[in-house]
XYZ file of C-alpha atoms in Angstrom:
518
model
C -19.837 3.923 24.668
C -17.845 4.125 21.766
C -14.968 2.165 20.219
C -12.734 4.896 20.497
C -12.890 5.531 23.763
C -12.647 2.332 24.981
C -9.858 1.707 23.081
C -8.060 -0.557 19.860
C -9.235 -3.774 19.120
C -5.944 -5.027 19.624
C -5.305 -3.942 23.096
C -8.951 -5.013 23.699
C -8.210 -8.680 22.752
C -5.370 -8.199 25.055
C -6.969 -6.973 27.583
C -4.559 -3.967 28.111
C -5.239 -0.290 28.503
C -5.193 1.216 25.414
C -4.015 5.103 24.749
C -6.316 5.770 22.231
C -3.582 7.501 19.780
C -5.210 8.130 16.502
C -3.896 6.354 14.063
C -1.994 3.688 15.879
C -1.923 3.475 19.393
C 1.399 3.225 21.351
C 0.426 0.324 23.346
C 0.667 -1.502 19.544
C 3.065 0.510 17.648
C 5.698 1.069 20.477
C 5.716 -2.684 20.747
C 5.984 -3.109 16.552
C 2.125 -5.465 16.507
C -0.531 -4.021 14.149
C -2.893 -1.831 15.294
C -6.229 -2.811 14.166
C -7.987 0.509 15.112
C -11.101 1.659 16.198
C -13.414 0.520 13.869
C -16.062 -1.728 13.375
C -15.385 -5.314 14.631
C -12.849 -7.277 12.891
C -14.058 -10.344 11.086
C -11.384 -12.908 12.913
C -12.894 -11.276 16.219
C -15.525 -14.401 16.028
C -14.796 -15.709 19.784
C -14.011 -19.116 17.909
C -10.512 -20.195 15.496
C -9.602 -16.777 14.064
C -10.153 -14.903 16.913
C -7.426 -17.756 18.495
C -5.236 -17.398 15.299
C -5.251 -13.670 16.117
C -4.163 -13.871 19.478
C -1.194 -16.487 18.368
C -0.239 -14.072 15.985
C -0.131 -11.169 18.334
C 1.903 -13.018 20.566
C 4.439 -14.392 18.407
C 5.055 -10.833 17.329
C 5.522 -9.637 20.527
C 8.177 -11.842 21.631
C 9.802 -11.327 18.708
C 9.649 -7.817 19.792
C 11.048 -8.672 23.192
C 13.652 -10.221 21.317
C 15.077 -8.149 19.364
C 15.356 -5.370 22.353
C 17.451 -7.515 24.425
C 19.593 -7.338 21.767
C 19.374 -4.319 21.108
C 20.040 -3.544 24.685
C 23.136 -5.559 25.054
C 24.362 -4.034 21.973
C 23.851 -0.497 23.202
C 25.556 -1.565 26.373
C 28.914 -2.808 24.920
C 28.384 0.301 22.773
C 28.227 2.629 25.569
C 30.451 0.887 27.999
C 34.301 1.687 28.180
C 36.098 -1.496 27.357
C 37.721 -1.986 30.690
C 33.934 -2.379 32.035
C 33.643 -4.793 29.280
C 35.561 -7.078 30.974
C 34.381 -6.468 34.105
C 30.657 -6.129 33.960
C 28.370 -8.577 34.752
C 25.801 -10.047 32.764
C 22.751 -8.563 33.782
C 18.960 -10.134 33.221
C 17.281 -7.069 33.174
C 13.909 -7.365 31.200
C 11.794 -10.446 30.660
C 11.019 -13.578 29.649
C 10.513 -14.256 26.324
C 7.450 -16.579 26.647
C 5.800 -14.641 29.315
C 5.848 -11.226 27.336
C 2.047 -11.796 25.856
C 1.144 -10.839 29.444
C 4.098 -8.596 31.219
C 6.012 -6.842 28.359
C 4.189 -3.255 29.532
C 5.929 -3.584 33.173
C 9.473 -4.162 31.828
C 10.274 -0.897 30.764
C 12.022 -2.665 27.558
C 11.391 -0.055 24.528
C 13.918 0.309 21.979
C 13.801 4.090 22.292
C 18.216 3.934 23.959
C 19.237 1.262 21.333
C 17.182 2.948 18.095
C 18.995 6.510 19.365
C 22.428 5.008 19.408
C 21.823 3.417 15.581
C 20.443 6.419 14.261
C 23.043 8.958 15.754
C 25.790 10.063 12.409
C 29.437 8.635 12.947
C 30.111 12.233 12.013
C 28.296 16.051 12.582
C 29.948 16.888 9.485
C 27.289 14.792 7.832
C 23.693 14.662 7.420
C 23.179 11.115 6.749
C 25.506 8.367 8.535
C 27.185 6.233 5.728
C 24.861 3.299 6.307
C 21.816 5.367 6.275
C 23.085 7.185 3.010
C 23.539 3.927 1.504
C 20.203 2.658 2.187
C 18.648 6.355 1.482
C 20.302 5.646 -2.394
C 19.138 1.672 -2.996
C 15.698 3.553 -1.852
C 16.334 6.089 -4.937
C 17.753 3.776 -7.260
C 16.041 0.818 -7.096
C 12.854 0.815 -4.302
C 11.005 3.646 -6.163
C 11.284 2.398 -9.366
C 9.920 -0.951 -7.707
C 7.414 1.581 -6.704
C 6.490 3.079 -9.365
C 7.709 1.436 -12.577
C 6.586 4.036 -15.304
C 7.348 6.698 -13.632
C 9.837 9.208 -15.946
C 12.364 11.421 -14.723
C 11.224 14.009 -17.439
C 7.466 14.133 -16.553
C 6.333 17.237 -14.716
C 6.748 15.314 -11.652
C 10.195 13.965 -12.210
C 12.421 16.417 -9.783
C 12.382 14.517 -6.649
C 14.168 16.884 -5.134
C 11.089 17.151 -2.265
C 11.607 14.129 -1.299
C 14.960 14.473 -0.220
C 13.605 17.592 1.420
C 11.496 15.678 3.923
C 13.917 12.746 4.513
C 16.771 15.406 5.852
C 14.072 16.389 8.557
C 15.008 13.232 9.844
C 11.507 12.052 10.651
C 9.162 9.262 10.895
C 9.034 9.364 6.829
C 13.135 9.099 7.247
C 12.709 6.142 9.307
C 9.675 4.886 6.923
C 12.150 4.629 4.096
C 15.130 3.296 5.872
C 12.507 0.128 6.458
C 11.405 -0.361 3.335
C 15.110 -0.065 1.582
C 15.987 -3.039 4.376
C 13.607 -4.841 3.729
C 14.609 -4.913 -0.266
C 17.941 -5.371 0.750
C 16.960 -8.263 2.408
C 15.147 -9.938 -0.377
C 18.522 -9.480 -2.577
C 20.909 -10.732 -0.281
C 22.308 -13.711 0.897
C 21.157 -15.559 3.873
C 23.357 -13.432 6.735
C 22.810 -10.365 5.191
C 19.260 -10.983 4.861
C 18.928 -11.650 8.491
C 21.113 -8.458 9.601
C 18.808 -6.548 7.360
C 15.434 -7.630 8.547
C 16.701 -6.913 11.869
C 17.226 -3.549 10.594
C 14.163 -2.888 9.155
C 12.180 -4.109 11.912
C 13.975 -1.316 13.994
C 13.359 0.916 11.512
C 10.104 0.504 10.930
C 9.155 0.629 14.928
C 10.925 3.874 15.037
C 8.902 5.052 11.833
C 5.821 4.097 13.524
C 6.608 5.570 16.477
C 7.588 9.035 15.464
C 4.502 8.911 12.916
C 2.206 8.566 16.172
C 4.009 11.740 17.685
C 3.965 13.862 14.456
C 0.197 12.562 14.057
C -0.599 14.133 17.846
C 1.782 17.258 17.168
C 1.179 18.130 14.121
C -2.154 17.144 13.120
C -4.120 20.704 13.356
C -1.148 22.548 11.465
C -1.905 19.187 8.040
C -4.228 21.698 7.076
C -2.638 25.011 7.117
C 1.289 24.110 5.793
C 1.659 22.111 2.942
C 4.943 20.773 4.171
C 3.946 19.010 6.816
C 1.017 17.735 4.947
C 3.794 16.332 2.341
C 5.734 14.787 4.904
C 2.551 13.274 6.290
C 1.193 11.932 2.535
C 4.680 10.637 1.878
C 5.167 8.674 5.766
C 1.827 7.147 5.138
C 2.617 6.143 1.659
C 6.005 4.280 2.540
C 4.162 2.394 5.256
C 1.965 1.467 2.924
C 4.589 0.016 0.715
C 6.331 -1.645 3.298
C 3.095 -3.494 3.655
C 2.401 -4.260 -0.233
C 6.288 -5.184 0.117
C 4.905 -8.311 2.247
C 2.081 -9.147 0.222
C -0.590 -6.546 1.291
C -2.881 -9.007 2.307
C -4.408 -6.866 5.113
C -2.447 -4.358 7.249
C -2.274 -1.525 4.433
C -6.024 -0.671 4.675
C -5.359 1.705 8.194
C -2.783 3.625 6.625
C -4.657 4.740 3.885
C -8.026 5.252 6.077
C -5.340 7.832 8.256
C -4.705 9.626 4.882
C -8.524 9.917 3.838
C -9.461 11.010 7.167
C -7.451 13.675 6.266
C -7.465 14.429 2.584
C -11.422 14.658 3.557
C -10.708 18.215 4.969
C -8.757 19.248 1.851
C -9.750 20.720 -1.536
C -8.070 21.079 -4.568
C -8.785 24.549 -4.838
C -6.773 24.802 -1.021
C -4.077 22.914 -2.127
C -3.140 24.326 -5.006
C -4.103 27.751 -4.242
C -0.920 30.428 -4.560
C -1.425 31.933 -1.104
C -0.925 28.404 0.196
C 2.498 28.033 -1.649
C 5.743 29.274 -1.367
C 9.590 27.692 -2.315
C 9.714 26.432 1.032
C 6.846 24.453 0.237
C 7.470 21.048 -1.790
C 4.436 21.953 -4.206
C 5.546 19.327 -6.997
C 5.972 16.640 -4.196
C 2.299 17.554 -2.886
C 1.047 16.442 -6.379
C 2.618 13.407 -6.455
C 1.695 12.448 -3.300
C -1.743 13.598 -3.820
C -2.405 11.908 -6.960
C -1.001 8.927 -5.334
C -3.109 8.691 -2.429
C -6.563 9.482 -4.659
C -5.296 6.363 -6.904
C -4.591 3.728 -4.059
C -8.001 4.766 -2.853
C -9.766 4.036 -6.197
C -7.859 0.672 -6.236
C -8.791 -0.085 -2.940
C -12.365 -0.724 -3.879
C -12.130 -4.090 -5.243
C -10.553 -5.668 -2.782
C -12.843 -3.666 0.357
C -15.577 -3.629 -2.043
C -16.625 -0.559 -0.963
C -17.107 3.135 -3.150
C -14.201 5.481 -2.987
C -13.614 7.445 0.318
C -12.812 10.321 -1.781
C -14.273 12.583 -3.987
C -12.144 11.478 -6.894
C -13.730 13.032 -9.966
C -13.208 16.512 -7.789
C -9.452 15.882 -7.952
C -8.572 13.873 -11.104
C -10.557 17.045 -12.911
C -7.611 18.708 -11.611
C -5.344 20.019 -13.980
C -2.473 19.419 -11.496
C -3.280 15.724 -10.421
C -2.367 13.597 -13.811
C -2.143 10.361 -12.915
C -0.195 9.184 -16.282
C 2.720 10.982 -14.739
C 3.163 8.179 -12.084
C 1.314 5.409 -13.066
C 1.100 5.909 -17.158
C -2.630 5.258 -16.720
C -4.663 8.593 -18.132
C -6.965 10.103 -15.603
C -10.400 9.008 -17.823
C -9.884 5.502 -17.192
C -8.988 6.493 -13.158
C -12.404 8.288 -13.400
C -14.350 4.866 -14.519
C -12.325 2.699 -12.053
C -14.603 4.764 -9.521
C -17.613 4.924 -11.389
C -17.417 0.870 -11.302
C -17.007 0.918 -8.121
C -19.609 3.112 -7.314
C -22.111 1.066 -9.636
C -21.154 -2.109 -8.616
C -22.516 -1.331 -4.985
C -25.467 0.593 -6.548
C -26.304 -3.102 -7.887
C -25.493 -4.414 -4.491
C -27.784 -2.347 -2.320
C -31.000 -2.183 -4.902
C -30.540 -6.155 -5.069
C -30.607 -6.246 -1.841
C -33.447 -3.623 -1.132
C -35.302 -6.197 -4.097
C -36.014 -3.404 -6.335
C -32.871 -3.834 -8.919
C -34.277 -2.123 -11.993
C -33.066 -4.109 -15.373
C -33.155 -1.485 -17.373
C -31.453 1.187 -14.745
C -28.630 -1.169 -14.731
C -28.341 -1.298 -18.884
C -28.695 2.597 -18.741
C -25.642 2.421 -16.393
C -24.008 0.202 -18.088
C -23.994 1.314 -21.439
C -23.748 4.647 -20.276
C -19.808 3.765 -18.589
C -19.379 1.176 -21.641
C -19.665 4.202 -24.684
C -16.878 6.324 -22.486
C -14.593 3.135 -22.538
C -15.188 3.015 -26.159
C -15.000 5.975 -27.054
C -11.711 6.041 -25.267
C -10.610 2.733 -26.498
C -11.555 4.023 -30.078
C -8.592 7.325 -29.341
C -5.980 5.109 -28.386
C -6.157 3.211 -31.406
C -6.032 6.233 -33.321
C -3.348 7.756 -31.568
C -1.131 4.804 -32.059
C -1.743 4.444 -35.498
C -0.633 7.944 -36.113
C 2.646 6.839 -34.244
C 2.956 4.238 -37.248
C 2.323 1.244 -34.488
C 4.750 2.573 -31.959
C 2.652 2.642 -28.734
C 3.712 4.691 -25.913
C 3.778 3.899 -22.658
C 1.180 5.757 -21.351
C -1.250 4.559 -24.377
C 0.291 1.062 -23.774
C -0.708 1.329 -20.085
C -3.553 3.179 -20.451
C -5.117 0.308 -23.104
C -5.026 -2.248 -21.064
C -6.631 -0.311 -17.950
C -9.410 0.264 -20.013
C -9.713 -3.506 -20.995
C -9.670 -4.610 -17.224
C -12.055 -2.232 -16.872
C -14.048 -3.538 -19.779
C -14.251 -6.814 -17.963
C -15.448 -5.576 -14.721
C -18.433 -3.293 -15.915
C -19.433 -6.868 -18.314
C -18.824 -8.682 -14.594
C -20.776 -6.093 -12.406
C -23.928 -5.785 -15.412
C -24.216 -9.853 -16.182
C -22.613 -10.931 -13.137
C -18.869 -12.978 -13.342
C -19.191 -15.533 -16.668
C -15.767 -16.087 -18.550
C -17.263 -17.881 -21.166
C -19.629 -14.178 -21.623
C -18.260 -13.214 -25.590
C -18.442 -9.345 -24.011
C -16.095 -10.858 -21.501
C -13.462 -12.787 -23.831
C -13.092 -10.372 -26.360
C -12.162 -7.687 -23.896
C -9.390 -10.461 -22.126
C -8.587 -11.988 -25.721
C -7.726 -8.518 -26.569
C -5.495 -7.484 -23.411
C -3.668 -11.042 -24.281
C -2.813 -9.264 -27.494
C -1.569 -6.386 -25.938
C 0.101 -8.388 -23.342
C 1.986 -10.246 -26.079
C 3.225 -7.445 -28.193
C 4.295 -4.954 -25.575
C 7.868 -4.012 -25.792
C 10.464 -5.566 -23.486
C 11.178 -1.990 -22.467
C 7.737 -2.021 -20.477
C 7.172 -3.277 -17.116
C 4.411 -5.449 -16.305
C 4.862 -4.737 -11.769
C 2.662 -1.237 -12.634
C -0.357 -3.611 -13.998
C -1.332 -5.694 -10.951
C -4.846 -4.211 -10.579
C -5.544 -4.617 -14.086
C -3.607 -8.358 -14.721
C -5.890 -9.302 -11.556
C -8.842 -8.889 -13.122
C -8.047 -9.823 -16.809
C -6.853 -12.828 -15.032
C -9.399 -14.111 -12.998
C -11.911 -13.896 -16.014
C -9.608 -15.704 -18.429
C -10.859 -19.200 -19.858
C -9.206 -22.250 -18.835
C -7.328 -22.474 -22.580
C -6.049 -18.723 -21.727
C -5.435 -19.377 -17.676
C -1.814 -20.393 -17.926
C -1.005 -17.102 -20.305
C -1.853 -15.148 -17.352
C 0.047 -17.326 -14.606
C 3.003 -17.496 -16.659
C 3.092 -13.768 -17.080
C 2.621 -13.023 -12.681
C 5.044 -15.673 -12.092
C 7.805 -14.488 -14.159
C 6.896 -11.137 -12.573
C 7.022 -12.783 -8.949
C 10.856 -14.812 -9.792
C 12.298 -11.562 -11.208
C 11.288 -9.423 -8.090
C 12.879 -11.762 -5.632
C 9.157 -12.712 -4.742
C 8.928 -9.010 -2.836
C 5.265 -7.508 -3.646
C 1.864 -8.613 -3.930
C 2.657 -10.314 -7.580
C 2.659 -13.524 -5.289
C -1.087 -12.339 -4.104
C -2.264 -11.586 -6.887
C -1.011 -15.082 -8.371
C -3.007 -17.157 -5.756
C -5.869 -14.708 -6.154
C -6.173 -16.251 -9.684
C -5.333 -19.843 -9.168
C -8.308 -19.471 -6.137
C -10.534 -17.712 -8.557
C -10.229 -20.380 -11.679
C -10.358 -23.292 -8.737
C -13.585 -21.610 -7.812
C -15.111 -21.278 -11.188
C -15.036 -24.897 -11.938
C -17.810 -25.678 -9.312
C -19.424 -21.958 -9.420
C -19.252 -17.987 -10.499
C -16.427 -16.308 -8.827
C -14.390 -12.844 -9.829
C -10.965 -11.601 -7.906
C -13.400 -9.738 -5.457
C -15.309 -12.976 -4.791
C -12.119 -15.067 -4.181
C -10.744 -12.642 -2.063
C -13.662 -12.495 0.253
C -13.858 -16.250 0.288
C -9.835 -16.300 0.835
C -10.194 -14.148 4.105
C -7.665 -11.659 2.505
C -7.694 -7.334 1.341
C -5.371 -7.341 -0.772
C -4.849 -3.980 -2.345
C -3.954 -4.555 -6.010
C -0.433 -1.825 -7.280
């Protein structure tokens, strides 16, 4: 029998009958407790301490759940209630008890579904956004997508985000998505009320989002394929729940969000994307390339922490002319192209060491095969910006040290993870250069992936360099992100390396964390 049909791992640790709703069940998302799919086995599933972590976990979050709808509840009563039943009404104890919901929150017929209705409903049909929602809807604009993504320029190709506006006055799971992410960076800003108020309302938020998502998932998945619109709206959902996740650290619960979006980008082509009998103005074509390039980079960054090859056939689309990565990320698609040929040869090494038949001089012919296109592309950069009379862009800025990080890894993967390697040093003594002279103008949040692993191969004299640099990353952004990660990702790493050999994928494995590194 398979795991599918018997149901999430969650609800099978709870012994409760799962619904089997691809990508997140109900049982788990109507109740706001990660899904952890249908998959193979969970690691913490080890019938010994993690598994009991786990279950501690997964009941703490649902009586927070429970929680939070009684309050919701008696706020949707006084809501609804005229206010000479106010005064009159007794206090009902409808529901359950908090420390007994583990076991009985399915028969209580608590879901937020009334409460959420009432919050989301406009003060006024003359508008399309209540004022609160509009307000969070514009600190998304303003500030969350720039925490987002940090080089991105309103005068690229991409810059009209006109799309996305598009799909948030649907008024949809990706509308609800967005609201929960914008609370959540409220929260981080505000003071210690507000905060609280606007937790609560991301939590409710992102329930709803999760909810809805579900529905649209079991709707509208056969029509992904044939209209690009609700494709978009599907790219850009899973992309926000993604963030709300890197948001808190993104130490696990991102990876089944973007395995939702592969399972699905694995029916599409380039060629039936951006094909003109596919698109019309109805159809947010610009936002589908954003999206798309998006997804196809998270995926290629997802390999070092999963340490597995990319899900997706990523030379296909970054040979497309309309997926250019430098648009969002300021990173040029060759370097994009090697972070998945490392991948890919890292667990070429893997397997054939395994198998005992690693070939020496295979892995050299690899090697310096991937090392002459870094160089060669290293060597262009340095051209271009001397043309510029030293004035680097950003993309060539960007793009540099990308190409260092990757430097490191391929000397990592081919001699295995020495700091004290000179290949090794002068590639991370050169990103400190780079580091050191960029202008103030550009942000270091868009360089995780890369500081990561420039970081964890620094020598002790250049350690504190690097964990100066995430920290003052970490203090300005409130301590919202995965800088945090990423900064006891290193610390773990150089701890590591004093009594053995240890990279960022190493430490991360030994930390018990997937941390997905943007």
């Amino acid at each position: 029998m398979s795991a599918i049909s018997i149901g999430c791992w969650t609800c099978r640790v709870r012994h409760k009958k799962c619904d089997i709703t691809i990508p997140f069940c109900r049982e788990c998302s109507d109740r706001n407790v990660h899904c952890h799919g249908y998959g193979p086995k969970p690691t913490w599933m080890d019938g010994a301490s993690e598994e009991k972590k786990e279950r501690v976990r997964i009941k703490t979050a649902i009586n927070q759940y429970v929680r939070r709808v009684r309050k919701m509840q008696n706020r949707t009563k006084r809501a609804l209630l005229p206010q000479a039943d106010k005064e009159t009404q007794p206090h009902t104890n409808s529901g359950i008890n908090a420390s007994t919901a583990f076991d009985t929150e399915e028969d209580s017929n608590i879901l937020p579904s009334a409460s959420l209705e009432l919050l989301d409903r406009p003060s006024s049909q003359d508008g399309i956004f209540d004022p609160q929602a509009a307000s969070l809807l514009m600190h998304y604009f303003d500030q969350v997508f720039a925490w987002q993504f940090p080089y991105f320029r309103s005068t690229s190709p991409l810059g009209n985000r006109g799309w996305l506006l598009y799909l948030l006055m649907k008024r949809g799971p990706l509308y609800h998505a967005v609201l929960s992410l914008s609370s959540l960076h409220q929260s981080a800003i505000l003071g210690s009320e507000e905060e609280y108020q606007q937790k609560e309302r991301a939590l409710e938020h992102h329930s709803r989002a999760l909810r809805e998502f579900c529905k649209f998932m079991g709707e509208e998945r056969g029509k992904l394929l044939d209209d690009n619109a609700r494709l978009a709206e599907f790219l850009a959902c899973s992309l926000i729940l993604i963030s709300c996740e890197v948001f808190r650290g993104a130490e696990h619960d991102w990876l089944l969000h973007l395995d939702a979006v592969i399972s699905v980008m694995h029916s599409l082509s380039p060629k039936t994307i951006f094909d003109a009998r596919y698109t019309s103005q109805d159809h947010p074509q610009k936002g589908l390339e954003f999206l798309l390039a998006t997804m196809v980079s998270l995926d290629l960054f997802a390999c070092l922490s999963t340490g597995r090859v990319p899900q997706l056939p990523y030379q296909q689309w970054l040979c497309t002319p309309e997926i250019q990565i430098a648009d969002l990320l300021s990173c040029e698609n060759w370097v994009m192209i090697i972070i998945g040929d490392l991948a890919c040869f890292g667990k070429w090494k893997e397997v054939q060491e395994k198998k005992g038949v690693l070939s020496v001089s295979e892995l050299s012919r690899r090697g310096a095969e991937i090392k002459g296109r870094l160089t060669t592309g290293i060597e262009k950069l340095d051209l271009t910006r001397d043309k510029q009379e030293n004035h680097e862009s950003q993309t060539g800025w960007v793009t540099l040290v990308f190409a260092l990080a990757c430097l490191v890894l391929l000397h990592t993967i081919v001699s295995g993870p020495l700091p004290a390697l000179p290949e090794i040093q002068s590639a991370v003594s050169r990103s400190i250069i780079a580091l050191q002279n960029r202008p103030r103008a550009y942000s270091l949040t868009g360089l995780v992936w890369a500081l990561c692993v420039l970081g964890c191969m620094a020598q002790p004299h250049n350690q504190l360099l690097f964990e100066n640099l995430i920290a003052d990353v970490v203090r300005d952004s409130a301590r919202f992100g995965n800088c945090g990660t990423v900064l006891k990702i290193m610390r773990n790493c150089w701890k590591m390396q004093e009594t053995g050999r240890a990279d960022c994928r190493i430490t991360m494995s030994k930390m018990g964390i997937c941390a997905i590194l943007i």
